PDB file of C-alpha atoms and ligand atoms in Angstrom:
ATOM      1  CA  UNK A 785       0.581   9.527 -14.362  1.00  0.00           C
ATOM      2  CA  UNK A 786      -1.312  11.020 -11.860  1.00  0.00           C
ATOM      3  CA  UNK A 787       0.255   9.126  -8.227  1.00  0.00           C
ATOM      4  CA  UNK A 788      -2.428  10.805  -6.300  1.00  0.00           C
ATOM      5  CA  UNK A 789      -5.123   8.730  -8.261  1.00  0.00           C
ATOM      6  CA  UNK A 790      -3.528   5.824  -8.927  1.00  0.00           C
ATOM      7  CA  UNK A 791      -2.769   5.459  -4.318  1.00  0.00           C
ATOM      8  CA  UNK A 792      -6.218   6.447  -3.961  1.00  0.00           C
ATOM      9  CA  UNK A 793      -7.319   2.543  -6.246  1.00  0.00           C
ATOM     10  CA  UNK A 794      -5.170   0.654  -4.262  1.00  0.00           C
ATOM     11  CA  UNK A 795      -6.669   1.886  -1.143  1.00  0.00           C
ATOM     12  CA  UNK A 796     -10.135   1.396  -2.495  1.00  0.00           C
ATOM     13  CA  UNK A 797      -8.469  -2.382  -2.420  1.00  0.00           C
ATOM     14  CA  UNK A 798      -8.325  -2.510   1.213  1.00  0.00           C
ATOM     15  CA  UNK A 799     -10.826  -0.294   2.171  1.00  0.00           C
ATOM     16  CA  UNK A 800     -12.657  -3.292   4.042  1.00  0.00           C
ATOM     17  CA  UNK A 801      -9.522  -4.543   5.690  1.00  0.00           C
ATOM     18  CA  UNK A 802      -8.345  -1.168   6.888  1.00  0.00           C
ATOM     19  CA  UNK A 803     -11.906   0.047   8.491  1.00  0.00           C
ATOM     20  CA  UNK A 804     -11.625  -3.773  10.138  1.00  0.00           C
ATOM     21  CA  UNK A 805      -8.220  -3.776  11.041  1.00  0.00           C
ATOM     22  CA  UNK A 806      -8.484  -0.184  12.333  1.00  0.00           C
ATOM     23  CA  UNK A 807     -11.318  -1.233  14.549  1.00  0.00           C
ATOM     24  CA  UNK A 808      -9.471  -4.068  15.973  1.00  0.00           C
ATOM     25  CA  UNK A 809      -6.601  -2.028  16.752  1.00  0.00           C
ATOM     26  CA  UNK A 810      -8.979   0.886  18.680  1.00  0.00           C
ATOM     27  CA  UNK A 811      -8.301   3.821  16.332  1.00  0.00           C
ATOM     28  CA  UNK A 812     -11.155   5.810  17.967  1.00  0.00           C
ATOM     29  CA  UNK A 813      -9.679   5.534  20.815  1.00  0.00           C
ATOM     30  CA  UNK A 814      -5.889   6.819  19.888  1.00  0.00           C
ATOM     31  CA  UNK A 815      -4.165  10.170  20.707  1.00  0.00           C
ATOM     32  CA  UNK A 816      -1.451   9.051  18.018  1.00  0.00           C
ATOM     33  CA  UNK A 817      -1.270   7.652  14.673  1.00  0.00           C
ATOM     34  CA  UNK A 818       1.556   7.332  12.419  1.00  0.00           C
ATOM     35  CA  UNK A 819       1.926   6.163   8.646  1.00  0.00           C
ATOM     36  CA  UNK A 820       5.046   5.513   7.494  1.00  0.00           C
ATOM     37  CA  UNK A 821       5.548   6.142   3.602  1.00  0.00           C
ATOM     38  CA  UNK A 822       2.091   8.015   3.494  1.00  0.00           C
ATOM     39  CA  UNK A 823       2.859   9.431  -0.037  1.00  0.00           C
ATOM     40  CA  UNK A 824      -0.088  11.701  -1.301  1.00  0.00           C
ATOM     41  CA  UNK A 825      -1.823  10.858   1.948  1.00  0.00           C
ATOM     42  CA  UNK A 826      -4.470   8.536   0.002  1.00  0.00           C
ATOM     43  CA  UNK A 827      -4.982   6.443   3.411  1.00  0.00           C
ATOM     44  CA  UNK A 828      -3.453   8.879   5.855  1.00  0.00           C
ATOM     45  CA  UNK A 829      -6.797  11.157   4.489  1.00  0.00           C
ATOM     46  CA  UNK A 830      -8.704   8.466   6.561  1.00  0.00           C
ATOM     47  CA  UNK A 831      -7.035   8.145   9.450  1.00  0.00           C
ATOM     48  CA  UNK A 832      -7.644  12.432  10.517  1.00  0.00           C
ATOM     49  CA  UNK A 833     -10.364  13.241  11.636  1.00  0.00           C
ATOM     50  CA  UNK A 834     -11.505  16.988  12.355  1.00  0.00           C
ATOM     51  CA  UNK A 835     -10.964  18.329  15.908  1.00  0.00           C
ATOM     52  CA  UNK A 836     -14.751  18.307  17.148  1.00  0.00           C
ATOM     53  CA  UNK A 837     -16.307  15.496  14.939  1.00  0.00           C
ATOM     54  CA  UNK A 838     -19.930  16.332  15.847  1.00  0.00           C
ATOM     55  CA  UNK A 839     -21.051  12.820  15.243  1.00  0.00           C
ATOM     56  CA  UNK A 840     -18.440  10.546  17.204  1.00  0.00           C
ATOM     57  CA  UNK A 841     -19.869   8.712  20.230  1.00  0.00           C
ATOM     58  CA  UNK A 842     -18.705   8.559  23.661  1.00  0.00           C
ATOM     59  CA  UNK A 843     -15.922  10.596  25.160  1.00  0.00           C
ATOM     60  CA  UNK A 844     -13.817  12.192  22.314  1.00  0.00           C
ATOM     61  CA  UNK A 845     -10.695  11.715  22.010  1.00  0.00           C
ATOM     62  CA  UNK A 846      -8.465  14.233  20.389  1.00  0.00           C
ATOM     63  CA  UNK A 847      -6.160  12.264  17.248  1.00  0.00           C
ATOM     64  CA  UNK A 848      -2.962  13.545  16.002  1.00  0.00           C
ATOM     65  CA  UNK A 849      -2.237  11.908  12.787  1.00  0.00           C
ATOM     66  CA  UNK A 850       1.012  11.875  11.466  1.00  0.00           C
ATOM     67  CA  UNK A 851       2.709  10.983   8.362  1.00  0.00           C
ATOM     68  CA  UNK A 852       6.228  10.840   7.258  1.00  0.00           C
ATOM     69  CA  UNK A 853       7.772  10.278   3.975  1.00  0.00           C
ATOM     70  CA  UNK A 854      11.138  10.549   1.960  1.00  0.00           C
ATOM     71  CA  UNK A 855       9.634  12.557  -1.272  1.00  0.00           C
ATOM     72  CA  UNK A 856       9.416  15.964  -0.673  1.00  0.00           C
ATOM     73  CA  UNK A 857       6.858  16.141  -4.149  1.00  0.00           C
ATOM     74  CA  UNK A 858       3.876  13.628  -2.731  1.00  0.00           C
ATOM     75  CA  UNK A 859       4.275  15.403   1.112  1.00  0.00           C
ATOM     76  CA  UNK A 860       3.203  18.641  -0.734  1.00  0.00           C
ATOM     77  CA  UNK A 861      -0.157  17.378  -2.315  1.00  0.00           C
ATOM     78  CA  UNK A 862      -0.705  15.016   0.907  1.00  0.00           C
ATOM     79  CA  UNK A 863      -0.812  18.620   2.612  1.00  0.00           C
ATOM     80  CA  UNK A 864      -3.568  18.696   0.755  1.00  0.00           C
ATOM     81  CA  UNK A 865      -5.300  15.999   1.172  1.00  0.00           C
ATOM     82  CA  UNK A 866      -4.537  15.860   4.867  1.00  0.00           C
ATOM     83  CA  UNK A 867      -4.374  18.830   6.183  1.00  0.00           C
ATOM     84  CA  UNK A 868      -5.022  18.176   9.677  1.00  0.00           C
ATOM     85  CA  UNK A 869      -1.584  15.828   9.832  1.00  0.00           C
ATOM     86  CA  UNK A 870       1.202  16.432  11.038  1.00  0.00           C
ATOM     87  CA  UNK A 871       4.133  15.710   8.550  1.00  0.00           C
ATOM     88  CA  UNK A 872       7.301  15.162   7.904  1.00  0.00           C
ATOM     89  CA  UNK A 873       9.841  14.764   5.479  1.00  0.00           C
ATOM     90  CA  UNK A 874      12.581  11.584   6.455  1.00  0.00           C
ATOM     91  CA  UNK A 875      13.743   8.303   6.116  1.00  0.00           C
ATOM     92  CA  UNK A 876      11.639   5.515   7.332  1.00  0.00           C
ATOM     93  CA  UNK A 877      14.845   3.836   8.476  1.00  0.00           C
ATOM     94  CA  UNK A 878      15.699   6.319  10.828  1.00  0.00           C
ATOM     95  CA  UNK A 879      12.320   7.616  11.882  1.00  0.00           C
ATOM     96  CA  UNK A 880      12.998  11.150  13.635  1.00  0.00           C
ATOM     97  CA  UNK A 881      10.355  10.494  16.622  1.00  0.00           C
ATOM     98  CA  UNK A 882      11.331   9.262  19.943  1.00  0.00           C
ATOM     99  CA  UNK A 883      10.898   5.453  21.479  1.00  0.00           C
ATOM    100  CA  UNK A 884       7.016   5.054  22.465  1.00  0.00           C
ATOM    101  CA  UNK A 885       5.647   7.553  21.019  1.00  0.00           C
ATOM    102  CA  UNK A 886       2.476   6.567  19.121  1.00  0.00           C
ATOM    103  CA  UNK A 887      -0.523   4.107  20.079  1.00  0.00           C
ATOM    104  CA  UNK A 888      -0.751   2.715  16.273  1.00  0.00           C
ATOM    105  CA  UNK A 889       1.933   2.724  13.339  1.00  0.00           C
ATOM    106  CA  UNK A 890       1.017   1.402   9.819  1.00  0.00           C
ATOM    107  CA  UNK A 891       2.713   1.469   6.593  1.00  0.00           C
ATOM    108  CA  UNK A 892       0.302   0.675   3.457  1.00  0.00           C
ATOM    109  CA  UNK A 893       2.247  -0.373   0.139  1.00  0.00           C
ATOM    110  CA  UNK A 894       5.919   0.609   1.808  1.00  0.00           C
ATOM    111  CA  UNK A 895       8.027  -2.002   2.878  1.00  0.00           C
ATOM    112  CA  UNK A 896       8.166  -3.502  -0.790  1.00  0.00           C
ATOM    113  CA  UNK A 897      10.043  -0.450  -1.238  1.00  0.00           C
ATOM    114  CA  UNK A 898      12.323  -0.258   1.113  1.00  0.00           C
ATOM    115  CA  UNK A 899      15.759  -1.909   1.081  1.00  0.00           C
ATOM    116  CA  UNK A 900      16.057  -2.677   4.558  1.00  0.00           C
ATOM    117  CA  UNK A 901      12.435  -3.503   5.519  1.00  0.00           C
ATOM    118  CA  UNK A 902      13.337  -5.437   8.737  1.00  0.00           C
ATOM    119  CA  UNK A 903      15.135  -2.038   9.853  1.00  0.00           C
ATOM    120  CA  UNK A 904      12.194  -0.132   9.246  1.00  0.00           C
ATOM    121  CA  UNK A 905       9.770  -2.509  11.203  1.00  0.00           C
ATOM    122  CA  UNK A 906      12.123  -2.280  14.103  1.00  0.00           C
ATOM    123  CA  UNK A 907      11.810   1.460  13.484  1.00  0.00           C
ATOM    124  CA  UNK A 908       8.169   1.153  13.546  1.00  0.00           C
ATOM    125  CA  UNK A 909       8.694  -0.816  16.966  1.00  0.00           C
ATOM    126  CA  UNK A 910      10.858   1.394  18.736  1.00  0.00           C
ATOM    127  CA  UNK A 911       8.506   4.358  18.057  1.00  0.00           C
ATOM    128  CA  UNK A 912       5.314   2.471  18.826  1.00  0.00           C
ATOM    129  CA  UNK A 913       4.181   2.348  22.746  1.00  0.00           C
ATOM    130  CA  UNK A 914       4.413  -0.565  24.724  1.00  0.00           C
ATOM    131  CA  UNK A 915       1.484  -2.914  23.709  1.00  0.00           C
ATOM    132  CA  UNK A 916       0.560  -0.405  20.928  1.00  0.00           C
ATOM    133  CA  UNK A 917      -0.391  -1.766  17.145  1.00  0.00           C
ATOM    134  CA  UNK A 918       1.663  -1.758  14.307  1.00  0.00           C
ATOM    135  CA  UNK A 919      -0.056  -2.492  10.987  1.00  0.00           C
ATOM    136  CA  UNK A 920       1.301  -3.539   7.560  1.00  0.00           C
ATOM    137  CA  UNK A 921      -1.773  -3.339   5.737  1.00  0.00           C
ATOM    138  CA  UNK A 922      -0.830  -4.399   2.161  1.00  0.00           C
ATOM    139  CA  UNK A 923       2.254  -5.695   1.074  1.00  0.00           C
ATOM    140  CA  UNK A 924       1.868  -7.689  -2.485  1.00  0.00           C
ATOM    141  CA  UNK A 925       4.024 -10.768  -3.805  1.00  0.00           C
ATOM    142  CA  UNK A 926       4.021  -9.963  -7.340  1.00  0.00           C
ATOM    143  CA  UNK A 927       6.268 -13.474  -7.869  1.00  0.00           C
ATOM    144  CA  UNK A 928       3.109 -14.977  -7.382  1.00  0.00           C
ATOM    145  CA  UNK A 929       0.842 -13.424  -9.770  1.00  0.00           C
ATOM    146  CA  UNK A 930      -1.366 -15.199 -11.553  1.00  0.00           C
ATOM    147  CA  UNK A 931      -1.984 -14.041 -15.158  1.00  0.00           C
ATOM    148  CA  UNK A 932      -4.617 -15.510 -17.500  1.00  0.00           C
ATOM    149  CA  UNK A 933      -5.566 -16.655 -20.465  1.00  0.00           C
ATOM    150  CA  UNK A 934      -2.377 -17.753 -20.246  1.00  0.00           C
ATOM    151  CA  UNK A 935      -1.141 -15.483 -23.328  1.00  0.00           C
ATOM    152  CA  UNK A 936      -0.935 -12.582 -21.373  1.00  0.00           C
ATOM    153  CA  UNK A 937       1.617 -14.821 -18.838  1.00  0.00           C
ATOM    154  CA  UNK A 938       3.937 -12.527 -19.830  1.00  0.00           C
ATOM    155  CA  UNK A 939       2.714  -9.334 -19.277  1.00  0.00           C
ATOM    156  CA  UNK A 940       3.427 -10.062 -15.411  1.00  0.00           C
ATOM    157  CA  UNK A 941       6.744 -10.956 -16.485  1.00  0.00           C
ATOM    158  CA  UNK A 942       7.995  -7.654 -17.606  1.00  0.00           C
ATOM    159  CA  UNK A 943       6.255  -6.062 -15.117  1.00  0.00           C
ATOM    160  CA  UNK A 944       7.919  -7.584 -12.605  1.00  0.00           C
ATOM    161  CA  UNK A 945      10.933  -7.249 -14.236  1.00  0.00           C
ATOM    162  CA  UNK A 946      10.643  -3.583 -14.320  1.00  0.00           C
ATOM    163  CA  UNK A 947       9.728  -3.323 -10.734  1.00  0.00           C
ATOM    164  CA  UNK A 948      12.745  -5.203  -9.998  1.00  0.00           C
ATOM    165  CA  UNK A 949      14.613  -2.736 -11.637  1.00  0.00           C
ATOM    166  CA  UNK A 950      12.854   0.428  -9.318  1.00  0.00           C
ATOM    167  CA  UNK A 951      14.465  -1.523  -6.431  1.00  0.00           C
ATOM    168  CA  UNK A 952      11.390  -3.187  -5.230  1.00  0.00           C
ATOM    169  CA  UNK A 953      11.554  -6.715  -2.993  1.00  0.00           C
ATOM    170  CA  UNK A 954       8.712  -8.150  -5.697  1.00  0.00           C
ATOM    171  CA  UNK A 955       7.837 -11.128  -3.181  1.00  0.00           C
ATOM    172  CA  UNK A 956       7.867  -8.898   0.092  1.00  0.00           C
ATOM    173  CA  UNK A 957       4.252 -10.054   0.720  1.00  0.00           C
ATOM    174  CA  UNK A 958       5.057 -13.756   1.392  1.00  0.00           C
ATOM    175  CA  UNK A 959       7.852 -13.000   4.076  1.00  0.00           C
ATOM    176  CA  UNK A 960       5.751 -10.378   5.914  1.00  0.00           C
ATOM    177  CA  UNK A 961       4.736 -12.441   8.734  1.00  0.00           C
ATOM    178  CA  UNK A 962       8.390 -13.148   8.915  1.00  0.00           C
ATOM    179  CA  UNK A 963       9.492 -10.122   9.218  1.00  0.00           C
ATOM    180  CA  UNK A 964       7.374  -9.487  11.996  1.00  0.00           C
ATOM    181  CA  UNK A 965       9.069 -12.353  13.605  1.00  0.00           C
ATOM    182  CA  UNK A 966      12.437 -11.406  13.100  1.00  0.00           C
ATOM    183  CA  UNK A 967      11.238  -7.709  14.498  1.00  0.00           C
ATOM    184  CA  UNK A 968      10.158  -9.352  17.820  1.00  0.00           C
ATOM    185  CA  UNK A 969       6.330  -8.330  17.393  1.00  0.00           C
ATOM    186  CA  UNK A 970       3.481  -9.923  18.040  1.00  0.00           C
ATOM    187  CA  UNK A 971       1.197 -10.837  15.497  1.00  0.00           C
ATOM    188  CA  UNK A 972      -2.192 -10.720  16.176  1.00  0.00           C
ATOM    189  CA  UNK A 973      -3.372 -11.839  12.717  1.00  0.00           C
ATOM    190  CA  UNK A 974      -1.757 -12.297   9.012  1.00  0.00           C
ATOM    191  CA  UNK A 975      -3.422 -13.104   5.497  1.00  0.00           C
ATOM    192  CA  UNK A 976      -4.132 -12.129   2.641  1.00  0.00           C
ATOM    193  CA  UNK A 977      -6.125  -9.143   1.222  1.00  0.00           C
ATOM    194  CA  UNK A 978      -9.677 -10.576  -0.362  1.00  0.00           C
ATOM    195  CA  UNK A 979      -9.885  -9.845  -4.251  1.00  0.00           C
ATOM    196  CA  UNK A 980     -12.201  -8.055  -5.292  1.00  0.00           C
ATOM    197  CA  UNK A 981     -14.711  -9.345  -8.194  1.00  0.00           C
ATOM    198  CA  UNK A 982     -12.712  -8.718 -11.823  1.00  0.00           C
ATOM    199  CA  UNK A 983     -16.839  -7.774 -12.402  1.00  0.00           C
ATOM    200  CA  UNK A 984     -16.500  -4.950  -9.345  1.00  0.00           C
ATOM    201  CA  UNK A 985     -13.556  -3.603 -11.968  1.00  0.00           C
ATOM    202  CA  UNK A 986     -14.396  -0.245 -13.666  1.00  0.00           C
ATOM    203  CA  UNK A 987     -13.047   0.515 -17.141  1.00  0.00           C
ATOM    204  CA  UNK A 988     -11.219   3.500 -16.041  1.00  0.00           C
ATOM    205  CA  UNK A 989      -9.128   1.484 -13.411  1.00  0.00           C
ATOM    206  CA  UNK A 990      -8.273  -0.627 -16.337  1.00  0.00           C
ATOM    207  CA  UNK A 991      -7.111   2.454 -18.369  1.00  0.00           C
ATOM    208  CA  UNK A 992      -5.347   3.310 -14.888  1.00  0.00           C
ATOM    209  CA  UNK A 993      -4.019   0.106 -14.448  1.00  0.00           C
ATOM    210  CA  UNK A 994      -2.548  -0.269 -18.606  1.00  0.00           C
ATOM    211  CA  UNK A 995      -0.912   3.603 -17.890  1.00  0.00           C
ATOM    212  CA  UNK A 996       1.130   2.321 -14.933  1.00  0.00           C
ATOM    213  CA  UNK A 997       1.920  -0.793 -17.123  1.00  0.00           C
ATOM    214  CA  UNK A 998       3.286   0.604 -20.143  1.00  0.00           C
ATOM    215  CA  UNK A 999       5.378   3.723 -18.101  1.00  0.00           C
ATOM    216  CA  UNK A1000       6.807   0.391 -16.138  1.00  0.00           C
ATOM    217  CA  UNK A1001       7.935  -1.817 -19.311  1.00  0.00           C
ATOM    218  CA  UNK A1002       8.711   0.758 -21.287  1.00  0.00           C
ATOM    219  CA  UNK A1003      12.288  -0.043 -22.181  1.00  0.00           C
ATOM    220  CA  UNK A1004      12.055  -3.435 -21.408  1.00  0.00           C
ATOM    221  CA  UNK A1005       9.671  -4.774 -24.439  1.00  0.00           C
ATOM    222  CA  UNK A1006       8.976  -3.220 -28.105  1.00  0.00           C
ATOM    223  CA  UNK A1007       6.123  -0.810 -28.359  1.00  0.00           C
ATOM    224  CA  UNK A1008       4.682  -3.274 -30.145  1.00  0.00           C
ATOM    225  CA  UNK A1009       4.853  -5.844 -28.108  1.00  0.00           C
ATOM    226  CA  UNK A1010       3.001  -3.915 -25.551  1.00  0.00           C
ATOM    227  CA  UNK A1011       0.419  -2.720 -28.129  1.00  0.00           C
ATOM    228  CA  UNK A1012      -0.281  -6.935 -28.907  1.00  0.00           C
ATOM    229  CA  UNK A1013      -0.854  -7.416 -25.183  1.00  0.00           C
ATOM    230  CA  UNK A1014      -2.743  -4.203 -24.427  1.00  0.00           C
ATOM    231  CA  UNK A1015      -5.439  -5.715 -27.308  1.00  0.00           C
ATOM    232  CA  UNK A1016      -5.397  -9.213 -25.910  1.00  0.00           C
ATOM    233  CA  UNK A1017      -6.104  -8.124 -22.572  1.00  0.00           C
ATOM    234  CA  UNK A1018      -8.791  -6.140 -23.512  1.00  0.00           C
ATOM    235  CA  UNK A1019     -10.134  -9.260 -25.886  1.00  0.00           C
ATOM    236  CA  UNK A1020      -9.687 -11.028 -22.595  1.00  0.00           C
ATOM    237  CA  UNK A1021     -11.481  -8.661 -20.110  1.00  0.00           C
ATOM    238  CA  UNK A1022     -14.657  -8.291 -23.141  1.00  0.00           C
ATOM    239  CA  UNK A1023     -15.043 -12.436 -22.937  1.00  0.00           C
ATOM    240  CA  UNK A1024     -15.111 -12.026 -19.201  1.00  0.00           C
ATOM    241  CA  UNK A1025     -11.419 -14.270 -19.413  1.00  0.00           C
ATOM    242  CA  UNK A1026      -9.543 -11.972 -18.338  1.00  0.00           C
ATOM    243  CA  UNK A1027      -7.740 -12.546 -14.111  1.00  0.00           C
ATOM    244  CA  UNK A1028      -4.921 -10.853 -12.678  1.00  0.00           C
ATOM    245  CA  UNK A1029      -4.145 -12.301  -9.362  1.00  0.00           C
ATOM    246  CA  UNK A1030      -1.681 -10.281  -7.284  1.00  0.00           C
ATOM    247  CA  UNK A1031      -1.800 -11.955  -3.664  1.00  0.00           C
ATOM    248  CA  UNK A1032      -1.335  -8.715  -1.446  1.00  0.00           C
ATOM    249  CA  UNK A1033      -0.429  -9.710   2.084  1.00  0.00           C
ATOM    250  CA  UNK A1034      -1.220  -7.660   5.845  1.00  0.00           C
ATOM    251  CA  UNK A1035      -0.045  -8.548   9.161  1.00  0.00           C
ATOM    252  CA  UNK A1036      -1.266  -6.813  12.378  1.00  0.00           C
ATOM    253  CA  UNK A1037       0.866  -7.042  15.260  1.00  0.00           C
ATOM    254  CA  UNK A1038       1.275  -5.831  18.887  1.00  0.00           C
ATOM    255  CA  UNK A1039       4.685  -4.157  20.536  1.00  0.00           C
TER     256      UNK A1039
HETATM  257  C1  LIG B1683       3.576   3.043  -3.242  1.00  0.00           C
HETATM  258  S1  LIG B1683       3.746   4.543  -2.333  1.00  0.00           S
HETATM  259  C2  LIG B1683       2.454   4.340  -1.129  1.00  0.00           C
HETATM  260  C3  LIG B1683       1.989   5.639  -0.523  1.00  0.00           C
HETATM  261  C4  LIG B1683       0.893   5.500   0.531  1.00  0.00           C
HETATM  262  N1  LIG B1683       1.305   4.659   1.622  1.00  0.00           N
HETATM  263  C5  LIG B1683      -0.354   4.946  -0.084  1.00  0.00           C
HETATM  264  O1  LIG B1683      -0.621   3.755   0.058  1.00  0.00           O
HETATM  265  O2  LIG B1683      -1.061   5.697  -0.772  1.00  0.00           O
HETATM  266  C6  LIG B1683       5.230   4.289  -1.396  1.00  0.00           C
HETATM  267  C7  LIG B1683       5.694   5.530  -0.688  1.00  0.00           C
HETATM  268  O3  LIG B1683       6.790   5.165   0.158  1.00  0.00           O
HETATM  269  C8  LIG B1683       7.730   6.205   0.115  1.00  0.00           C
HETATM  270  N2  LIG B1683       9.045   5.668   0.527  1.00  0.00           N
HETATM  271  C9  LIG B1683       9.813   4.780  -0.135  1.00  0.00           C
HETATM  272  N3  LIG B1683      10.939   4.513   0.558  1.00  0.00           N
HETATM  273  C10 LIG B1683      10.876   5.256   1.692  1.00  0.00           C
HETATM  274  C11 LIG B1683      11.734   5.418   2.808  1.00  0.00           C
HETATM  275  N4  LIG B1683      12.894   4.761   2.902  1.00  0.00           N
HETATM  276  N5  LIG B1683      11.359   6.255   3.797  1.00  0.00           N
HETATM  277  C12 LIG B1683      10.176   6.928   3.725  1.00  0.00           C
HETATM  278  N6  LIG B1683       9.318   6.812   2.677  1.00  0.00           N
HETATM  279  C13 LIG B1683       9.660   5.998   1.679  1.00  0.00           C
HETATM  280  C14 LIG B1683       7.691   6.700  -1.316  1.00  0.00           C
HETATM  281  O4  LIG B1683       8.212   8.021  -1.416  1.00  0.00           O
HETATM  282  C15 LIG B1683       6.190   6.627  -1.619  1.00  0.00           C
HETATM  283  O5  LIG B1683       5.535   7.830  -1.316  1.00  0.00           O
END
């Protein structure tokens, strides 16, 4: 599977949220930007912007964007990808910066992943100035997803299952806010990430979407089994029947 591709769909999911949330938080105005878990660099891509942008308005301000993750593999291609950041390789439980030292910190499909994620958001805290922005921008709760016709009920089952098994918190969305909370930040503003329309859906997502699914329940269900839901899904999606709900959650807070 190629990881670069498949990060670069679910940020097409929050584009909208992201340039919004982004605004809110002043990005144009930031010397320092940090994402935590930035993989392939699929948002972090966004977030640099070229020394002398010939189009920005008012005073420019120069942005160092940084990104930090534990897999040596995706860092390579997000040099890549974002080759104006400054990365490094490291824990996001121990983040190797000192206290205060970047205006906005945001993680983007992380803290699902992560076995302490209350540790890491007080990470994310401690490095963060004082009355800087800290952004989880999508988190899902896959306990909650919604799977129809009701046939393919199952598919979410072993899929969950098998994310289980990778270590993944599969409800992390719904305690977000919570976290936050416990963390001591201030949220500004929680919810959750607007689908988009199952018509917006291209078929090659789909294919994207079905490669992911059988690498992850592979091992858990039959080939065959698999095989019967891969043709009722796509039975499903040609009768315009086919929804797959995953609420994906976002909190924006202030240190
Ligand atoms: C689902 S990917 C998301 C990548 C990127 N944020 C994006 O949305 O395209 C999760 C990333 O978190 C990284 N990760 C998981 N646990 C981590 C940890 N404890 N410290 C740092 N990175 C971690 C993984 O290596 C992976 O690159």
């Amino acid at each position: 599977l190629n990881w670069h591709r498949r990060y670069l769909q679910q940020a097409s999911w929050t584009r909208d949220l992201r340039a919004y949330l982004f605004e809110q938080a002043h990005l144009s105005a930031t010397h320092r930007v940090l994402e935590v878990g930035c993989g392939t660099g699929a948002v972090l891509r966004d977030l640099a912007v070229p020394d002398s942008d010939p189009s920005a308005q008012g005073p420019s301000v120069r942005r160092f964007t940084f990104g930090l993750d534990l897999d040596t593999g995706a860092l390579s291609e997000c040099r890549t990808h974002a080759p104006t950041a400054l990365l490094a390789r490291a824990d996001a439980l121990a983040l190797p910066y000192p206290d205060q030292t970047f205006d906005i910190t945001c993680c983007h499909y992380l803290l699902l992943w992560i076995r302490d994620p209350l540790t890491a958001l007080r990470e994310m805290k401690r490095v963060t100035r004082n009355h800087g922005q800290l952004l989880a921008l999508a988190e899902p709760d896959y306990s909650a997803r919604i799977d129809r016709p009701p046939t393919l009920a199952a598919l979410g089952e072993f899929q969950n299952e098998s994310l289980r098994r990778q270590g993944a918190d599969v409800a992390l969305g719904s305690h977000l806010a919570d976290l936050f909370v416990q963390a001591g930040i201030n949220i500004v503003e929680t919810g959750v990430i607007q689908p988009r329309a199952q018509a917006a859906r291209r078929s090659e997502e789909d294919d994207d979407e079905w490669e992911v699914l059988r690498g992850d329940v592979e091992g858990i269900v039959s080939r065959q089994e698999i095989r019967k839901l891969e043709r009722l899904d796509a039975q499903a999606r040609q009768r315009g029947e086919r929804l797959l709900y995953v609420p994906t959650y976002f909190t924006f807070g202030q240190v």
